[in-house]
Amino acid sequence: MSTLKVQNLSVYIEDKPILNDFSLEIPYGEVHAIMGPNGSGKSTLSKALAAHPNYDIRNGTAELDGHNLIDMEPDEISRAGLFLAFQYPIEVPGVTIANFIRAAIQARMEESKLFKAVDYYKKLYQKMDDLGIDRKFTARSLNDGFSGGEKKRCEILQMAMLDPKFCILDETDSGLDIDALRVVSAGVNSMRSSNRGFLVITHYQRLLDYIVPDKVHVMWEGKIVRSGDKDLASELESKGYDWIKEELAA
Ligand code: ADP
Ligand code: MG
């Protein structure tokens, strides 16, 4: 079966252990959420899976559809079908959104094939219309001077254009007003399907009112300490994270 399967992952930053024997399995077709207090290691998980050079994987495995993601280069990970939307998208002055996304798609196609400009722009404009992104954005440099909401919409646009098998969204809701949150959630929901999986990382429950997850996991000090259905998110919202700390100490 096709899955994102992480087993016993240990990740260090500068010799400091951040993820500690972390395991998680998400079948295609499901949306799982990871919630947790700041500093619990949520972004470390997404960056380690994206082969960020500062994150030292010392133990464990991560597989997508049976392909070992560990030791892959970031472009190979993308070609394997994993898409990551980061908490803080980078700004790339001088590279337009249209050219950036086209290069990303082209890089994932066989060399002999070419994505024709007409077809590309047709698809791009369709997705932009769906996501409520003004067409003049195509000529703007990637994320350069974008508001928080514009950056996040742009990430969802990239995701929709790349059509990945599995998407990880790291705090895509942070800094979003309610309108942007709705647009981003609608974009994700429209991509939900039986052959695509999602991991949605969030500090707040609010996003999960719009993107209703199949499962919710709580991360604490680099590990999943609780798993449940969407009601667990509501419980965290009303009770905060301290009760988990108390339960773990008991
Ligand atoms: P979260 O996304 O859950 O808020 P992070 O994964 O960003 O948590 O951080 C987990 C821990 O790793 C924190 O204690 C943080 O201080 C530490 N950390 C994150 N990035 C770095 C870094 N570049 N250098 C040193 N420590 C880091
Ligand atoms: Mg984070």
PDB file of C-alpha atoms and ligand atoms in Angstrom:
ATOM      1  CA  MET A   1       0.000   0.000   0.000  1.00  0.00           C
ATOM      2  CA  SER A   2       1.120   3.519  -0.673  1.00  0.00           C
ATOM      3  CA  THR A   3       2.059   5.462   2.400  1.00  0.00           C
ATOM      4  CA  LEU A   4       4.366   7.970   4.014  1.00  0.00           C
ATOM      5  CA  LYS A   5       6.064   5.865   6.618  1.00  0.00           C
ATOM      6  CA  VAL A   6       8.495   7.295   9.152  1.00  0.00           C
ATOM      7  CA  GLN A   7      10.062   4.921  11.623  1.00  0.00           C
ATOM      8  CA  ASN A   8      12.278   5.560  14.629  1.00  0.00           C
ATOM      9  CA  LEU A   9      13.589   8.807  13.204  1.00  0.00           C
ATOM     10  CA  SER A  10      16.195  10.628  15.284  1.00  0.00           C
ATOM     11  CA  VAL A  11      17.253  14.073  14.111  1.00  0.00           C
ATOM     12  CA  TYR A  12      19.939  16.298  15.582  1.00  0.00           C
ATOM     13  CA  ILE A  13      20.736  19.962  15.130  1.00  0.00           C
ATOM     14  CA  GLU A  14      24.336  20.736  15.995  1.00  0.00           C
ATOM     15  CA  ASP A  15      24.594  17.636  18.194  1.00  0.00           C
ATOM     16  CA  LYS A  16      21.381  18.475  20.033  1.00  0.00           C
ATOM     17  CA  PRO A  17      18.707  15.771  19.729  1.00  0.00           C
ATOM     18  CA  ILE A  18      15.433  17.282  18.466  1.00  0.00           C
ATOM     19  CA  LEU A  19      13.462  14.336  17.100  1.00  0.00           C
ATOM     20  CA  ASN A  20      13.751  11.310  19.235  1.00  0.00           C
ATOM     21  CA  ASP A  21      12.655   7.907  17.940  1.00  0.00           C
ATOM     22  CA  PHE A  22       9.810   9.513  15.971  1.00  0.00           C
ATOM     23  CA  SER A  23       7.382   7.237  14.099  1.00  0.00           C
ATOM     24  CA  LEU A  24       4.327   8.031  11.996  1.00  0.00           C
ATOM     25  CA  GLU A  25       2.467   6.331   9.162  1.00  0.00           C
ATOM     26  CA  ILE A  26       0.027   8.107   6.859  1.00  0.00           C
ATOM     27  CA  PRO A  27      -1.780   6.121   4.137  1.00  0.00           C
ATOM     28  CA  TYR A  28      -2.667   7.847   0.880  1.00  0.00           C
ATOM     29  CA  GLY A  29      -6.093   9.358   0.930  1.00  0.00           C
ATOM     30  CA  GLU A  30      -5.765  10.442   4.552  1.00  0.00           C
ATOM     31  CA  VAL A  31      -5.108  13.835   6.097  1.00  0.00           C
ATOM     32  CA  HIS A  32      -3.236  13.774   9.368  1.00  0.00           C
ATOM     33  CA  ALA A  33      -2.511  16.781  11.549  1.00  0.00           C
ATOM     34  CA  ILE A  34       0.386  17.259  13.935  1.00  0.00           C
ATOM     35  CA  MET A  35      -0.184  19.772  16.687  1.00  0.00           C
ATOM     36  CA  GLY A  36       2.189  20.737  19.453  1.00  0.00           C
ATOM     37  CA  PRO A  37       3.643  23.619  21.402  1.00  0.00           C
ATOM     38  CA  ASN A  38       6.368  25.795  19.901  1.00  0.00           C
ATOM     39  CA  GLY A  39       9.737  24.084  19.993  1.00  0.00           C
ATOM     40  CA  SER A  40       8.330  20.537  20.053  1.00  0.00           C
ATOM     41  CA  GLY A  41      10.084  19.678  16.769  1.00  0.00           C
ATOM     42  CA  LYS A  42       7.314  20.047  14.181  1.00  0.00           C
ATOM     43  CA  SER A  43       9.350  22.083  11.695  1.00  0.00           C
ATOM     44  CA  THR A  44      12.359  19.857  12.355  1.00  0.00           C
ATOM     45  CA  LEU A  45      10.329  16.922  11.047  1.00  0.00           C
ATOM     46  CA  SER A  46       9.377  18.687   7.821  1.00  0.00           C
ATOM     47  CA  LYS A  47      12.878  20.038   7.229  1.00  0.00           C
ATOM     48  CA  ALA A  48      14.539  16.700   7.926  1.00  0.00           C
ATOM     49  CA  LEU A  49      12.191  15.012   5.433  1.00  0.00           C
ATOM     50  CA  ALA A  50      13.119  17.695   2.882  1.00  0.00           C
ATOM     51  CA  ALA A  51      16.839  16.920   3.335  1.00  0.00           C
ATOM     52  CA  HIS A  52      17.689  20.319   4.803  1.00  0.00           C
ATOM     53  CA  PRO A  53      21.477  20.275   5.318  1.00  0.00           C
ATOM     54  CA  ASN A  54      21.386  21.536   8.942  1.00  0.00           C
ATOM     55  CA  TYR A  55      19.283  18.600  10.079  1.00  0.00           C
ATOM     56  CA  ASP A  56      21.351  15.552  10.863  1.00  0.00           C
ATOM     57  CA  ILE A  57      19.406  12.283  10.588  1.00  0.00           C
ATOM     58  CA  ARG A  58      21.200   9.795  12.790  1.00  0.00           C
ATOM     59  CA  ASN A  59      18.726   6.978  12.932  1.00  0.00           C
ATOM     60  CA  GLY A  60      15.509   5.712  11.411  1.00  0.00           C
ATOM     61  CA  THR A  61      13.805   5.467   8.056  1.00  0.00           C
ATOM     62  CA  ALA A  62      11.399   7.563   6.001  1.00  0.00           C
ATOM     63  CA  GLU A  63       9.715   6.047   2.969  1.00  0.00           C
ATOM     64  CA  LEU A  64       7.242   7.372   0.457  1.00  0.00           C
ATOM     65  CA  ASP A  65       5.515   4.685  -1.535  1.00  0.00           C
ATOM     66  CA  GLY A  66       8.345   2.326  -0.597  1.00  0.00           C
ATOM     67  CA  HIS A  67      11.063   4.732  -1.794  1.00  0.00           C
ATOM     68  CA  ASN A  68      13.646   5.584   0.823  1.00  0.00           C
ATOM     69  CA  LEU A  69      13.650   9.381   1.222  1.00  0.00           C
ATOM     70  CA  ILE A  70      16.695   9.455   3.435  1.00  0.00           C
ATOM     71  CA  ASP A  71      19.885  10.156   1.503  1.00  0.00           C
ATOM     72  CA  MET A  72      17.884  11.554  -1.436  1.00  0.00           C
ATOM     73  CA  GLU A  73      18.708  15.039  -2.696  1.00  0.00           C
ATOM     74  CA  PRO A  74      15.901  17.622  -2.432  1.00  0.00           C
ATOM     75  CA  ASP A  75      15.152  17.403  -6.177  1.00  0.00           C
ATOM     76  CA  GLU A  76      14.903  13.610  -5.977  1.00  0.00           C
ATOM     77  CA  ILE A  77      12.515  13.933  -3.046  1.00  0.00           C
ATOM     78  CA  SER A  78      10.357  16.247  -5.120  1.00  0.00           C
ATOM     79  CA  ARG A  79      10.429  13.818  -8.039  1.00  0.00           C
ATOM     80  CA  ALA A  80       9.457  11.019  -5.664  1.00  0.00           C
ATOM     81  CA  GLY A  81       6.255  13.013  -5.156  1.00  0.00           C
ATOM     82  CA  LEU A  82       6.722  14.798  -1.835  1.00  0.00           C
ATOM     83  CA  PHE A  83       5.806  18.487  -1.606  1.00  0.00           C
ATOM     84  CA  LEU A  84       6.644  20.655   1.380  1.00  0.00           C
ATOM     85  CA  ALA A  85       5.162  24.056   2.120  1.00  0.00           C
ATOM     86  CA  PHE A  86       7.369  25.715   4.685  1.00  0.00           C
ATOM     87  CA  GLN A  87       6.483  27.940   7.604  1.00  0.00           C
ATOM     88  CA  TYR A  88       8.667  30.720   6.221  1.00  0.00           C
ATOM     89  CA  PRO A  89       8.736  30.580   2.393  1.00  0.00           C
ATOM     90  CA  ILE A  90      11.921  32.024   0.922  1.00  0.00           C
ATOM     91  CA  GLU A  91      11.953  35.138  -1.223  1.00  0.00           C
ATOM     92  CA  VAL A  92      13.598  34.842  -4.631  1.00  0.00           C
ATOM     93  CA  PRO A  93      14.010  38.291  -6.179  1.00  0.00           C
ATOM     94  CA  GLY A  94      14.426  38.217  -9.957  1.00  0.00           C
ATOM     95  CA  VAL A  95      12.626  34.896 -10.488  1.00  0.00           C
ATOM     96  CA  THR A  96       8.975  35.237 -11.421  1.00  0.00           C
ATOM     97  CA  ILE A  97       6.379  32.877 -10.012  1.00  0.00           C
ATOM     98  CA  ALA A  98       5.463  31.705 -13.504  1.00  0.00           C
ATOM     99  CA  ASN A  99       9.063  30.841 -14.381  1.00  0.00           C
ATOM    100  CA  PHE A 100       9.777  29.283 -11.014  1.00  0.00           C
ATOM    101  CA  ILE A 101       6.822  26.910 -11.147  1.00  0.00           C
ATOM    102  CA  ARG A 102       7.490  26.058 -14.786  1.00  0.00           C
ATOM    103  CA  ALA A 103      11.125  25.205 -14.022  1.00  0.00           C
ATOM    104  CA  ALA A 104      10.009  23.050 -11.090  1.00  0.00           C
ATOM    105  CA  ILE A 105       7.556  21.138 -13.277  1.00  0.00           C
ATOM    106  CA  GLN A 106      10.030  20.809 -16.140  1.00  0.00           C
ATOM    107  CA  ALA A 107      12.693  19.477 -13.754  1.00  0.00           C
ATOM    108  CA  ARG A 108      10.355  16.660 -12.783  1.00  0.00           C
ATOM    109  CA  MET A 109       9.527  15.644 -16.361  1.00  0.00           C
ATOM    110  CA  GLU A 110      11.540  13.385 -18.612  1.00  0.00           C
ATOM    111  CA  GLU A 111      14.109  15.372 -20.526  1.00  0.00           C
ATOM    112  CA  SER A 112      12.622  14.552 -23.900  1.00  0.00           C
ATOM    113  CA  LYS A 113       9.243  15.938 -22.902  1.00  0.00           C
ATOM    114  CA  LEU A 114       8.368  19.591 -22.910  1.00  0.00           C
ATOM    115  CA  PHE A 115       5.507  21.336 -21.184  1.00  0.00           C
ATOM    116  CA  LYS A 116       4.274  23.662 -23.943  1.00  0.00           C
ATOM    117  CA  ALA A 117       3.982  27.303 -22.916  1.00  0.00           C
ATOM    118  CA  VAL A 118       0.357  27.561 -24.044  1.00  0.00           C
ATOM    119  CA  ASP A 119      -0.650  24.495 -22.045  1.00  0.00           C
ATOM    120  CA  TYR A 120       1.374  25.631 -19.070  1.00  0.00           C
ATOM    121  CA  TYR A 121      -0.196  29.099 -18.885  1.00  0.00           C
ATOM    122  CA  LYS A 122      -3.659  27.699 -19.419  1.00  0.00           C
ATOM    123  CA  LYS A 123      -3.224  25.412 -16.426  1.00  0.00           C
ATOM    124  CA  LEU A 124      -1.518  28.117 -14.345  1.00  0.00           C
ATOM    125  CA  TYR A 125      -4.279  30.676 -14.941  1.00  0.00           C
ATOM    126  CA  GLN A 126      -6.956  28.103 -14.196  1.00  0.00           C
ATOM    127  CA  LYS A 127      -5.350  27.267 -10.842  1.00  0.00           C
ATOM    128  CA  MET A 128      -4.808  30.949 -10.060  1.00  0.00           C
ATOM    129  CA  ASP A 129      -8.457  31.665 -10.738  1.00  0.00           C
ATOM    130  CA  ASP A 130      -9.438  28.733  -8.509  1.00  0.00           C
ATOM    131  CA  LEU A 131      -7.244  30.069  -5.720  1.00  0.00           C
ATOM    132  CA  GLY A 132      -8.291  33.689  -6.159  1.00  0.00           C
ATOM    133  CA  ILE A 133      -4.801  34.868  -7.096  1.00  0.00           C
ATOM    134  CA  ASP A 134      -4.618  37.944  -9.308  1.00  0.00           C
ATOM    135  CA  ARG A 135      -3.022  37.137 -12.681  1.00  0.00           C
ATOM    136  CA  LYS A 136      -0.597  40.020 -12.401  1.00  0.00           C
ATOM    137  CA  PHE A 137       1.159  37.943  -9.730  1.00  0.00           C
ATOM    138  CA  THR A 138       2.642  35.657 -12.402  1.00  0.00           C
ATOM    139  CA  ALA A 139       5.067  38.412 -13.376  1.00  0.00           C
ATOM    140  CA  ARG A 140       6.131  39.195  -9.817  1.00  0.00           C
ATOM    141  CA  SER A 141       9.265  37.804  -8.209  1.00  0.00           C
ATOM    142  CA  LEU A 142       8.664  34.793  -6.005  1.00  0.00           C
ATOM    143  CA  ASN A 143       7.540  35.914  -2.550  1.00  0.00           C
ATOM    144  CA  ASP A 144       9.431  39.202  -2.954  1.00  0.00           C
ATOM    145  CA  GLY A 145       7.543  41.729  -0.837  1.00  0.00           C
ATOM    146  CA  PHE A 146       4.518  39.444  -0.566  1.00  0.00           C
ATOM    147  CA  SER A 147       2.292  39.609   2.486  1.00  0.00           C
ATOM    148  CA  GLY A 148       2.022  36.498   4.657  1.00  0.00           C
ATOM    149  CA  GLY A 149      -1.269  35.575   2.998  1.00  0.00           C
ATOM    150  CA  GLU A 150       0.101  36.081  -0.522  1.00  0.00           C
ATOM    151  CA  LYS A 151       3.092  33.843   0.221  1.00  0.00           C
ATOM    152  CA  LYS A 152       0.852  31.073   1.495  1.00  0.00           C
ATOM    153  CA  ARG A 153      -1.505  31.302  -1.483  1.00  0.00           C
ATOM    154  CA  CYS A 154       1.522  31.087  -3.716  1.00  0.00           C
ATOM    155  CA  GLU A 155       2.704  27.943  -1.926  1.00  0.00           C
ATOM    156  CA  ILE A 156      -0.703  26.372  -2.518  1.00  0.00           C
ATOM    157  CA  LEU A 157      -0.491  27.407  -6.182  1.00  0.00           C
ATOM    158  CA  GLN A 158       2.874  25.642  -6.490  1.00  0.00           C
ATOM    159  CA  MET A 159       1.384  22.598  -4.798  1.00  0.00           C
ATOM    160  CA  ALA A 160      -1.625  22.539  -7.122  1.00  0.00           C
ATOM    161  CA  MET A 161       0.596  22.887 -10.205  1.00  0.00           C
ATOM    162  CA  LEU A 162       3.075  20.197  -9.148  1.00  0.00           C
ATOM    163  CA  ASP A 163       0.340  17.674  -8.366  1.00  0.00           C
ATOM    164  CA  PRO A 164       2.381  15.798  -5.710  1.00  0.00           C
ATOM    165  CA  LYS A 165       1.556  12.429  -4.177  1.00  0.00           C
ATOM    166  CA  PHE A 166       2.061  13.671  -0.673  1.00  0.00           C
ATOM    167  CA  CYS A 167       1.975  17.175   0.810  1.00  0.00           C
ATOM    168  CA  ILE A 168       3.380  18.439   4.072  1.00  0.00           C
ATOM    169  CA  LEU A 169       2.154  21.874   5.138  1.00  0.00           C
ATOM    170  CA  ASP A 170       4.109  23.413   7.998  1.00  0.00           C
ATOM    171  CA  GLU A 171       2.049  26.067   9.799  1.00  0.00           C
ATOM    172  CA  THR A 172       0.500  27.246   6.575  1.00  0.00           C
ATOM    173  CA  ASP A 173      -2.049  29.042   8.729  1.00  0.00           C
ATOM    174  CA  SER A 174       0.380  31.228  10.659  1.00  0.00           C
ATOM    175  CA  GLY A 175      -0.161  34.898   9.934  1.00  0.00           C
ATOM    176  CA  LEU A 176      -3.255  34.303   7.797  1.00  0.00           C
ATOM    177  CA  ASP A 177      -6.417  36.324   8.124  1.00  0.00           C
ATOM    178  CA  ILE A 178      -9.688  34.474   7.839  1.00  0.00           C
ATOM    179  CA  ASP A 179     -10.126  35.127   4.092  1.00  0.00           C
ATOM    180  CA  ALA A 180      -6.657  33.842   3.228  1.00  0.00           C
ATOM    181  CA  LEU A 181      -7.207  30.875   5.532  1.00  0.00           C
ATOM    182  CA  ARG A 182     -10.377  30.004   3.631  1.00  0.00           C
ATOM    183  CA  VAL A 183      -8.636  30.233   0.262  1.00  0.00           C
ATOM    184  CA  VAL A 184      -5.710  28.116   1.388  1.00  0.00           C
ATOM    185  CA  SER A 185      -7.987  25.512   2.983  1.00  0.00           C
ATOM    186  CA  ALA A 186     -10.213  25.366  -0.094  1.00  0.00           C
ATOM    187  CA  GLY A 187      -7.088  24.784  -2.201  1.00  0.00           C
ATOM    188  CA  VAL A 188      -6.007  21.898   0.020  1.00  0.00           C
ATOM    189  CA  ASN A 189      -9.507  20.415   0.214  1.00  0.00           C
ATOM    190  CA  SER A 190      -9.866  20.501  -3.567  1.00  0.00           C
ATOM    191  CA  MET A 191      -6.680  18.422  -3.803  1.00  0.00           C
ATOM    192  CA  ARG A 192      -7.775  15.791  -1.304  1.00  0.00           C
ATOM    193  CA  SER A 193      -8.144  12.474  -3.060  1.00  0.00           C
ATOM    194  CA  SER A 194      -7.808   8.760  -2.496  1.00  0.00           C
ATOM    195  CA  ASN A 195      -4.336   8.722  -4.025  1.00  0.00           C
ATOM    196  CA  ARG A 196      -2.821  11.694  -2.217  1.00  0.00           C
ATOM    197  CA  GLY A 197      -1.878  12.099   1.440  1.00  0.00           C
ATOM    198  CA  PHE A 198      -1.453  15.209   3.568  1.00  0.00           C
ATOM    199  CA  LEU A 199       0.350  16.077   6.748  1.00  0.00           C
ATOM    200  CA  VAL A 200      -0.858  19.383   8.137  1.00  0.00           C
ATOM    201  CA  ILE A 201       1.301  20.843  10.895  1.00  0.00           C
ATOM    202  CA  THR A 202      -0.319  23.513  13.001  1.00  0.00           C
ATOM    203  CA  HIS A 203      -0.092  25.151  16.372  1.00  0.00           C
ATOM    204  CA  TYR A 204      -3.758  26.173  16.401  1.00  0.00           C
ATOM    205  CA  GLN A 205      -6.965  24.239  16.028  1.00  0.00           C
ATOM    206  CA  ARG A 206      -8.559  26.908  13.804  1.00  0.00           C
ATOM    207  CA  LEU A 207      -7.107  25.558  10.539  1.00  0.00           C
ATOM    208  CA  LEU A 208      -8.580  22.145  11.318  1.00  0.00           C
ATOM    209  CA  ASP A 209     -12.095  23.608  11.231  1.00  0.00           C
ATOM    210  CA  TYR A 210     -11.468  24.115   7.509  1.00  0.00           C
ATOM    211  CA  ILE A 211      -9.219  21.169   6.725  1.00  0.00           C
ATOM    212  CA  VAL A 212     -10.850  18.409   8.751  1.00  0.00           C
ATOM    213  CA  PRO A 213      -8.215  15.747   9.450  1.00  0.00           C
ATOM    214  CA  ASP A 214      -8.701  11.984   9.638  1.00  0.00           C
ATOM    215  CA  LYS A 215      -6.273  11.822  12.550  1.00  0.00           C
ATOM    216  CA  VAL A 216      -4.626  14.264  14.935  1.00  0.00           C
ATOM    217  CA  HIS A 217      -1.270  13.660  16.617  1.00  0.00           C
ATOM    218  CA  VAL A 218       0.254  15.652  19.431  1.00  0.00           C
ATOM    219  CA  MET A 219       3.976  16.230  19.356  1.00  0.00           C
ATOM    220  CA  TRP A 220       5.918  16.847  22.507  1.00  0.00           C
ATOM    221  CA  GLU A 221       9.706  16.988  22.850  1.00  0.00           C
ATOM    222  CA  GLY A 222      10.323  15.366  19.496  1.00  0.00           C
ATOM    223  CA  LYS A 223       7.816  12.530  19.770  1.00  0.00           C
ATOM    224  CA  ILE A 224       4.155  11.806  19.197  1.00  0.00           C
ATOM    225  CA  VAL A 225       2.639  11.448  22.631  1.00  0.00           C
ATOM    226  CA  ARG A 226      -1.076  11.287  21.764  1.00  0.00           C
ATOM    227  CA  SER A 227      -3.110  10.356  18.694  1.00  0.00           C
ATOM    228  CA  GLY A 228      -6.823  10.667  18.145  1.00  0.00           C
ATOM    229  CA  ASP A 229      -9.486  11.936  15.788  1.00  0.00           C
ATOM    230  CA  LYS A 230     -10.412  15.555  15.099  1.00  0.00           C
ATOM    231  CA  ASP A 231     -11.920  15.932  18.581  1.00  0.00           C
ATOM    232  CA  LEU A 232      -8.420  15.795  20.041  1.00  0.00           C
ATOM    233  CA  ALA A 233      -7.730  19.119  18.291  1.00  0.00           C
ATOM    234  CA  SER A 234     -10.772  20.714  19.940  1.00  0.00           C
ATOM    235  CA  GLU A 235      -9.687  19.337  23.295  1.00  0.00           C
ATOM    236  CA  LEU A 236      -6.251  20.912  22.875  1.00  0.00           C
ATOM    237  CA  GLU A 237      -7.857  24.180  21.897  1.00  0.00           C
ATOM    238  CA  SER A 238      -9.908  24.340  25.075  1.00  0.00           C
ATOM    239  CA  LYS A 239      -7.386  22.827  27.495  1.00  0.00           C
ATOM    240  CA  GLY A 240      -4.073  23.973  26.029  1.00  0.00           C
ATOM    241  CA  TYR A 241      -1.002  21.737  26.059  1.00  0.00           C
ATOM    242  CA  ASP A 242      -0.210  21.760  29.775  1.00  0.00           C
ATOM    243  CA  TRP A 243      -2.470  18.833  30.637  1.00  0.00           C
ATOM    244  CA  ILE A 244      -0.425  16.627  28.341  1.00  0.00           C
ATOM    245  CA  LYS A 245       2.709  17.642  30.163  1.00  0.00           C
ATOM    246  CA  GLU A 246       1.033  16.806  33.470  1.00  0.00           C
ATOM    247  CA  GLU A 247      -0.206  13.460  32.181  1.00  0.00           C
ATOM    248  CA  LEU A 248       3.226  12.579  30.873  1.00  0.00           C
ATOM    249  CA  ALA A 249       4.810  13.460  34.205  1.00  0.00           C
ATOM    250  CA  ALA A 250       2.283  11.361  36.167  1.00  0.00           C
TER     251      ALA A 250
HETATM  252  P1  ADP B   1       8.346  23.723  16.214  1.00  0.00           P
HETATM  253  O1  ADP B   1       8.243  23.795  14.729  1.00  0.00           O
HETATM  254  O2  ADP B   1       7.521  22.629  16.825  1.00  0.00           O
HETATM  255  O3  ADP B   1       8.076  25.030  16.886  1.00  0.00           O
HETATM  256  P2  ADP B   1      11.184  23.354  15.746  1.00  0.00           P
HETATM  257  O4  ADP B   1      11.322  22.072  15.015  1.00  0.00           O
HETATM  258  O5  ADP B   1      11.294  24.606  14.980  1.00  0.00           O
HETATM  259  O6  ADP B   1       9.843  23.322  16.611  1.00  0.00           O
HETATM  260  O7  ADP B   1      12.273  23.397  16.904  1.00  0.00           O
HETATM  261  C1  ADP B   1      12.522  22.289  17.774  1.00  0.00           C
HETATM  262  C2  ADP B   1      13.745  22.585  18.641  1.00  0.00           C
HETATM  263  O8  ADP B   1      14.886  22.698  17.819  1.00  0.00           O
HETATM  264  C3  ADP B   1      13.653  23.883  19.436  1.00  0.00           C
HETATM  265  O9  ADP B   1      14.183  23.631  20.720  1.00  0.00           O
HETATM  266  C4  ADP B   1      14.529  24.821  18.662  1.00  0.00           C
HETATM  267  O10 ADP B   1      15.127  25.764  19.529  1.00  0.00           O
HETATM  268  C5  ADP B   1      15.572  23.903  18.075  1.00  0.00           C
HETATM  269  N1  ADP B   1      16.059  24.425  16.793  1.00  0.00           N
HETATM  270  C6  ADP B   1      15.337  24.597  15.671  1.00  0.00           C
HETATM  271  N2  ADP B   1      16.103  25.083  14.660  1.00  0.00           N
HETATM  272  C7  ADP B   1      17.354  25.225  15.184  1.00  0.00           C
HETATM  273  C8  ADP B   1      18.597  25.677  14.640  1.00  0.00           C
HETATM  274  N3  ADP B   1      18.707  26.059  13.370  1.00  0.00           N
HETATM  275  N4  ADP B   1      19.674  25.659  15.471  1.00  0.00           N
HETATM  276  C9  ADP B   1      19.569  25.227  16.756  1.00  0.00           C
HETATM  277  N5  ADP B   1      18.427  24.801  17.309  1.00  0.00           N
HETATM  278  C10 ADP B   1      17.323  24.795  16.550  1.00  0.00           C
HETATM  279 MG    MG B   2       7.617  25.249  13.396  1.00  0.00          MG
END
